[in-house]
PDB file of C-alpha atoms in Angstrom:
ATOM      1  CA  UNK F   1       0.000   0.000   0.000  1.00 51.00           C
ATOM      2  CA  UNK F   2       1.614   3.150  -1.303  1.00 43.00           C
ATOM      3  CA  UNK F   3      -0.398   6.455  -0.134  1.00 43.00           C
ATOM      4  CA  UNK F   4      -1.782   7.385   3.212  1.00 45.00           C
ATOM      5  CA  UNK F   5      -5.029   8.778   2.982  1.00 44.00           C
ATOM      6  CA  UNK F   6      -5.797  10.351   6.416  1.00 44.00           C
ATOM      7  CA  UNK F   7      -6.864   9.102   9.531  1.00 45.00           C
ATOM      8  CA  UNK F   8     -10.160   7.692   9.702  1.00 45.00           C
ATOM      9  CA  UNK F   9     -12.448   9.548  12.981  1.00 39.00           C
ATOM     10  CA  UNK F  10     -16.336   9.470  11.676  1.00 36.00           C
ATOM     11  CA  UNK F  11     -16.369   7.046   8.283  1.00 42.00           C
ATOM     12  CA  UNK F  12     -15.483   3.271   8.187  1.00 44.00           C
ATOM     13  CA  UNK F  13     -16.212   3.041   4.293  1.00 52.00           C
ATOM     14  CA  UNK F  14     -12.115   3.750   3.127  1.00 58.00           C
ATOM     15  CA  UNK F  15     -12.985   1.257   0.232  1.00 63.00           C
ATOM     16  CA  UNK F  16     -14.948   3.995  -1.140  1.00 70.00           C
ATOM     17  CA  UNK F  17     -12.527   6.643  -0.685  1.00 73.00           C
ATOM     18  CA  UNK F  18      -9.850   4.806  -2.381  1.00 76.00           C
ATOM     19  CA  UNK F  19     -11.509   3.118  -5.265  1.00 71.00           C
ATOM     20  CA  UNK F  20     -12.963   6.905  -6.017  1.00 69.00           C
ATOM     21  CA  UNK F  21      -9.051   7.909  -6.725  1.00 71.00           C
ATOM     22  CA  UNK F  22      -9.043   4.698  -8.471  1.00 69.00           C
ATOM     23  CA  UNK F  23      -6.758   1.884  -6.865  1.00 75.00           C
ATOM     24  CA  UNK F  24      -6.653  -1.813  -6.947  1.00 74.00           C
ATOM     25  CA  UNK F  25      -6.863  -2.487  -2.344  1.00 80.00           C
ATOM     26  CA  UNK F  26      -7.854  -0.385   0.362  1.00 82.00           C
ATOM     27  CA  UNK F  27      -6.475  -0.778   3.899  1.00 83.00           C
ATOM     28  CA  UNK F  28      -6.781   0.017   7.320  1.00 83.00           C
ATOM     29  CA  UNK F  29      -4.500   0.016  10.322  1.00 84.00           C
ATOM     30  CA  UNK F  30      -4.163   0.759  14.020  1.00 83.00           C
ATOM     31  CA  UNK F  31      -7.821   1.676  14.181  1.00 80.00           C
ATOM     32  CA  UNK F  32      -7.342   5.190  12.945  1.00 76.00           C
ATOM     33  CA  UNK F  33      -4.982   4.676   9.478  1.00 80.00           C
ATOM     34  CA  UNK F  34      -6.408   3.901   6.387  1.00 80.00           C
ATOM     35  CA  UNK F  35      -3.958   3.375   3.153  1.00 82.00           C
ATOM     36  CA  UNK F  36      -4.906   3.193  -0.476  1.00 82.00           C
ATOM     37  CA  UNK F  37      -2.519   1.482  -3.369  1.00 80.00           C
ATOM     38  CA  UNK F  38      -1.898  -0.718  -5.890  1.00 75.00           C
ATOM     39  CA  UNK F  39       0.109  -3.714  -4.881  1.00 76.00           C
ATOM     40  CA  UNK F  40      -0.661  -5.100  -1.385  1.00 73.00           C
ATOM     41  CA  UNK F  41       2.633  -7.184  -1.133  1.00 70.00           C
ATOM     42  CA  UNK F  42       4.734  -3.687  -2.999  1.00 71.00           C
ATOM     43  CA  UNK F  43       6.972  -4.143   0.335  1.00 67.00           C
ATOM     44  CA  UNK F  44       5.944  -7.542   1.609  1.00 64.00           C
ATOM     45  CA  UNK F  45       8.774 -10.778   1.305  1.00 59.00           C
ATOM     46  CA  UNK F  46       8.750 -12.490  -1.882  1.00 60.00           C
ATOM     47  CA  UNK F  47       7.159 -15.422   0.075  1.00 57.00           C
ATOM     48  CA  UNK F  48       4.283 -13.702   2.012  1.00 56.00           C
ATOM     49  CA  UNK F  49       3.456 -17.357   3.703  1.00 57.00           C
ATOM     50  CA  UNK F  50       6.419 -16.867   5.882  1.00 52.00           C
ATOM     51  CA  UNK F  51       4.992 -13.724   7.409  1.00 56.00           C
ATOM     52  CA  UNK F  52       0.830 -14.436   6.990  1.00 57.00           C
ATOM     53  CA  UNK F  53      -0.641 -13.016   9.796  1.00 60.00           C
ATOM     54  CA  UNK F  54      -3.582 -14.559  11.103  1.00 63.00           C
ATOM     55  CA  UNK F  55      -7.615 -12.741  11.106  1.00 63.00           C
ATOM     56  CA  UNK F  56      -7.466 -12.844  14.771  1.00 68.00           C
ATOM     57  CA  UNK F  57      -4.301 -10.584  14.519  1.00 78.00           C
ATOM     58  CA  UNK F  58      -6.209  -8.080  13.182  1.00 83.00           C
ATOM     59  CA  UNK F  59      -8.755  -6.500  16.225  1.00 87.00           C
ATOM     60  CA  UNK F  60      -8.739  -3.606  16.982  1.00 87.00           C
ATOM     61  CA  UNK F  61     -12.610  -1.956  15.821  1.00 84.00           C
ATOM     62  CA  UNK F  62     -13.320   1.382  13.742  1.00 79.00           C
ATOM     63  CA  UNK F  63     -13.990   4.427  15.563  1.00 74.00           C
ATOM     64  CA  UNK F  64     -16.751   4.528  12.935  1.00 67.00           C
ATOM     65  CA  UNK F  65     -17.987   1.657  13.486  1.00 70.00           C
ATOM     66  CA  UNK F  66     -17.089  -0.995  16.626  1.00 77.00           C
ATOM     67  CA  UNK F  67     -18.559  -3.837  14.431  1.00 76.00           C
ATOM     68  CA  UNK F  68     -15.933  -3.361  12.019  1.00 76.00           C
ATOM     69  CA  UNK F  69     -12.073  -4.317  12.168  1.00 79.00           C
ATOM     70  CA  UNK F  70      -9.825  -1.782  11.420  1.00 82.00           C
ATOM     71  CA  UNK F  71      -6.515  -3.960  10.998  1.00 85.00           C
ATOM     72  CA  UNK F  72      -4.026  -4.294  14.518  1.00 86.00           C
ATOM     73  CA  UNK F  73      -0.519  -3.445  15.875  1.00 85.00           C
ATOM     74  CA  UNK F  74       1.542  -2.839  12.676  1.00 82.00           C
ATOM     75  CA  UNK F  75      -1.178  -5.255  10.794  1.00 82.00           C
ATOM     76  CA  UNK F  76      -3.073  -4.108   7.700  1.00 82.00           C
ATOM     77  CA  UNK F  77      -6.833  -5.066   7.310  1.00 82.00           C
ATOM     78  CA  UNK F  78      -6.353  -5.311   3.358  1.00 81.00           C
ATOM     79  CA  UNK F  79      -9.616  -5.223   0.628  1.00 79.00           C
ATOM     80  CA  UNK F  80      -9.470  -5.551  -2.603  1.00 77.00           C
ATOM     81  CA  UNK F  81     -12.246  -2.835  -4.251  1.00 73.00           C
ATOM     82  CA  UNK F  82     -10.923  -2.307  -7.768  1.00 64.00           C
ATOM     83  CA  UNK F  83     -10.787  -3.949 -10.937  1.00 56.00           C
ATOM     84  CA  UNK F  84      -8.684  -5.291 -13.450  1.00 49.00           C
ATOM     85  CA  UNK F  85      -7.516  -2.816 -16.629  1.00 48.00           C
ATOM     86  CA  UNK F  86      -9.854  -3.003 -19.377  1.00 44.00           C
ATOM     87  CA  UNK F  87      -9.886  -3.441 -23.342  1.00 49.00           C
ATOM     88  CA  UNK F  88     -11.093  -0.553 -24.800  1.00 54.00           C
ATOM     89  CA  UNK F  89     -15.132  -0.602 -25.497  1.00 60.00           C
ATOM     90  CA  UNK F  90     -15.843  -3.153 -22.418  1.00 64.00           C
ATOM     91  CA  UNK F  91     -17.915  -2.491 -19.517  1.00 72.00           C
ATOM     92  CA  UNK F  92     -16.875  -4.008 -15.857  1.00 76.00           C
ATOM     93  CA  UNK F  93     -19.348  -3.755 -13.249  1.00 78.00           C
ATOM     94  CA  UNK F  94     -19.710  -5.426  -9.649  1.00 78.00           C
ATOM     95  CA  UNK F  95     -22.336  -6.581  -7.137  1.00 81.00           C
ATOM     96  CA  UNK F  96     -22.082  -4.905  -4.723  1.00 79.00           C
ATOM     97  CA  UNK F  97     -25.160  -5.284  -2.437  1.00 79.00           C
ATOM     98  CA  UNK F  98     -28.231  -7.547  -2.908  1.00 83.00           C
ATOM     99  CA  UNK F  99     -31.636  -6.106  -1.878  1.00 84.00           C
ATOM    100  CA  UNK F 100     -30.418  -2.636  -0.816  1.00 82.00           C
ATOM    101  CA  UNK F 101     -31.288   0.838  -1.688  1.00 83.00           C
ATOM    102  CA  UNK F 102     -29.353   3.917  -1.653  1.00 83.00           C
ATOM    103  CA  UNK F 103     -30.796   6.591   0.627  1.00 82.00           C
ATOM    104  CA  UNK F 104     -29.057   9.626  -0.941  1.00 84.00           C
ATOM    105  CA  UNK F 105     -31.000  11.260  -4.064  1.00 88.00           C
ATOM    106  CA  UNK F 106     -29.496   9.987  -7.284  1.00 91.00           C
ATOM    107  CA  UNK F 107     -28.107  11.819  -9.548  1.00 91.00           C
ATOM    108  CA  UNK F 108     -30.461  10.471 -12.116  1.00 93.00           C
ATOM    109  CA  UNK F 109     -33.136   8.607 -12.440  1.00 94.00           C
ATOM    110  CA  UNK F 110     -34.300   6.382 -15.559  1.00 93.00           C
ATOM    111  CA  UNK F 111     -35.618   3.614 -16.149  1.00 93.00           C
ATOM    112  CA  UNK F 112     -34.611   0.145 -17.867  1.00 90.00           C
ATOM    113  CA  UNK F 113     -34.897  -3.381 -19.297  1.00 85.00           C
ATOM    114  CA  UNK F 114     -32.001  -4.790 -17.875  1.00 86.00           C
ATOM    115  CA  UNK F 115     -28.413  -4.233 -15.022  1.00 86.00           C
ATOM    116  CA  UNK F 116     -26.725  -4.353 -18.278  1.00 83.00           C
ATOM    117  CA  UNK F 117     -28.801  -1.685 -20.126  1.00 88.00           C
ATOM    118  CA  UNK F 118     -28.445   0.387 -16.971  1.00 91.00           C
ATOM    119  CA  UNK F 119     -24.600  -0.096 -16.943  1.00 88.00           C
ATOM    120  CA  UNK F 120     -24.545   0.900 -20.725  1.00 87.00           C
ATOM    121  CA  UNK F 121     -26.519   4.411 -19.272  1.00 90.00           C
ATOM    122  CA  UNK F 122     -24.157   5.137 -16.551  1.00 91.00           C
ATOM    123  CA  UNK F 123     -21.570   4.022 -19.214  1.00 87.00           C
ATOM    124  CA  UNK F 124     -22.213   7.209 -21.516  1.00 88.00           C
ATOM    125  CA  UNK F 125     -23.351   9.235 -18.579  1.00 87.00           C
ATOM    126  CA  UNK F 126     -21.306  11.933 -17.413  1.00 77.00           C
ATOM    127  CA  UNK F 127     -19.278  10.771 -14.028  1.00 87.00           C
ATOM    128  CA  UNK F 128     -21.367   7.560 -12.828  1.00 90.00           C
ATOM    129  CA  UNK F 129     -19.339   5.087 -10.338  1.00 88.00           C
ATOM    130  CA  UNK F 130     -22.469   3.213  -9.790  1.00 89.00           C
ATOM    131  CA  UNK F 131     -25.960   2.437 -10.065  1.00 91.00           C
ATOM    132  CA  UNK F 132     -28.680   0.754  -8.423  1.00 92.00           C
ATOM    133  CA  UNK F 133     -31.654  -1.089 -10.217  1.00 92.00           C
ATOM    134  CA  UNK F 134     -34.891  -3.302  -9.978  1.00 91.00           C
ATOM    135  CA  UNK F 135     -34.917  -5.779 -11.948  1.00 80.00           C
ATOM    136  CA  UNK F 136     -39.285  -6.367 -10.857  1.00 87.00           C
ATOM    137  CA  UNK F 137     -39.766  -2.644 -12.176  1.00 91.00           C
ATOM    138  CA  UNK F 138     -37.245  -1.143 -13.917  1.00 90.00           C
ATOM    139  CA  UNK F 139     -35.461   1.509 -11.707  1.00 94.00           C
ATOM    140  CA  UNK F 140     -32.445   2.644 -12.757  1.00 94.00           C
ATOM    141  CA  UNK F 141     -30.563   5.295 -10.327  1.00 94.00           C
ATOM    142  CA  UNK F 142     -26.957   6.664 -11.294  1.00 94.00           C
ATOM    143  CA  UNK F 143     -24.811   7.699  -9.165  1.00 92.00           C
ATOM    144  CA  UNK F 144     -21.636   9.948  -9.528  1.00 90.00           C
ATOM    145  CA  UNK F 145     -19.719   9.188  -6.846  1.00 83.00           C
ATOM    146  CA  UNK F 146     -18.365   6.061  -4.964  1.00 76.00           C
ATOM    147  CA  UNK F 147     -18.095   7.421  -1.313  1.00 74.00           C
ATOM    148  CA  UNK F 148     -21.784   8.289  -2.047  1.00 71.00           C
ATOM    149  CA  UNK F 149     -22.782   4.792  -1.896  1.00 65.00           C
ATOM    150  CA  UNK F 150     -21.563   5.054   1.942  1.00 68.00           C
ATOM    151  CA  UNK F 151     -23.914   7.444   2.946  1.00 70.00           C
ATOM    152  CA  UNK F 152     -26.663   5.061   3.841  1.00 71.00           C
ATOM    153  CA  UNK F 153     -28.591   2.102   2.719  1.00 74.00           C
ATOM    154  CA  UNK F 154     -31.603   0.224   3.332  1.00 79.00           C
ATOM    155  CA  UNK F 155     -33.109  -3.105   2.701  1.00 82.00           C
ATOM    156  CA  UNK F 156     -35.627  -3.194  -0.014  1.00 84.00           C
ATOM    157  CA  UNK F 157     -36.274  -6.416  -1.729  1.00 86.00           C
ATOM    158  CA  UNK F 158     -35.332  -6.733  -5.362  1.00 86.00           C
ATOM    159  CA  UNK F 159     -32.706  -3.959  -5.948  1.00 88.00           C
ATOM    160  CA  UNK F 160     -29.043  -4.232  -6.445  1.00 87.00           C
ATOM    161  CA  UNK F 161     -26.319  -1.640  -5.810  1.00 86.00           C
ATOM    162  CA  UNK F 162     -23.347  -1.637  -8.130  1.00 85.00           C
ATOM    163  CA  UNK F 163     -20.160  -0.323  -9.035  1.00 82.00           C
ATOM    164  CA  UNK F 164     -18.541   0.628 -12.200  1.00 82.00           C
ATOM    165  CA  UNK F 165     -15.115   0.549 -13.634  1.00 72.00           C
TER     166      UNK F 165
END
């Protein structure tokens, strides 16, 4: 992990945060520390086995949120939220949540056949990281930032929350 972010006091969703400047992992540390980068093992051994650290070595909780683990004593809570480069033309999206709505406003609103006719809208739209859709009735909400999709949820049968590339 190559970039400190900033120290994390209110917010527990660093995945956001990082994959909205666009890297590969996300990670937190010491409760407070949250690092963003490319290459997990950039400064690791060549043989990470030898130096695997175990879940339970990672406990201490967010400030954010107690429920969550925010890595340990010089240990790294590691998660991998980006994707893969792309050929030119293809769309990448990923599940992110099942039956859960965003409770911010969307930054639009349309309606479509399919996730994948959705994706193609946020696609050509100007900005969208994600979208959520019903697949019973259509719904189709873009969204133009990651960190947005942090902000709150709930759980509503039948939609899906995803990200883009």
């Amino acid at each position: 992990m190559t970039e400190l972010i900033h120290r994390i006091w209110k917010t527990t969703c660093v995945c956001c945060y990082c994959k909205e400047q666009g890297y590969m992992y996300s990670g937190t540390e010491f409760t407070v520390k949250c690092y963003c980068g490319d290459d997990p093992y950039q400064y690791g051994p060549e043989d990470v086995g030898d130096f695997y650290k175990q879940a339970y070595d990672c406990n201490y909780a967010c400030i954010g949120d107690s429920n969550q683990i925010c890595g340990g004593f010089w240990v790294l809570s590691v998660y991998e939220i980006g994707y893969l480069p792309l050929k030119q033309g293809q769309i990448q999206l990923k599940l992110v949540s099942n039956n859960t709505l965003l409770t911010a406003p969307a930054n639009q609103d349309l309606t479509s056949r399919s996730k994948i006719e959705c994706a193609r809208y946020c696609k050509v739209s100007d900005d969208c990281k994600g979208f959520v859709i019903s697949a019973e009735t259509g719904q189709c909400r873009l969204y133009n930032s990651y960190i947005i999709m942090c902000e709150g949820v709930k759980h509503v049968h039948g939609f899906k929350v995803y990200m883009m590339k």
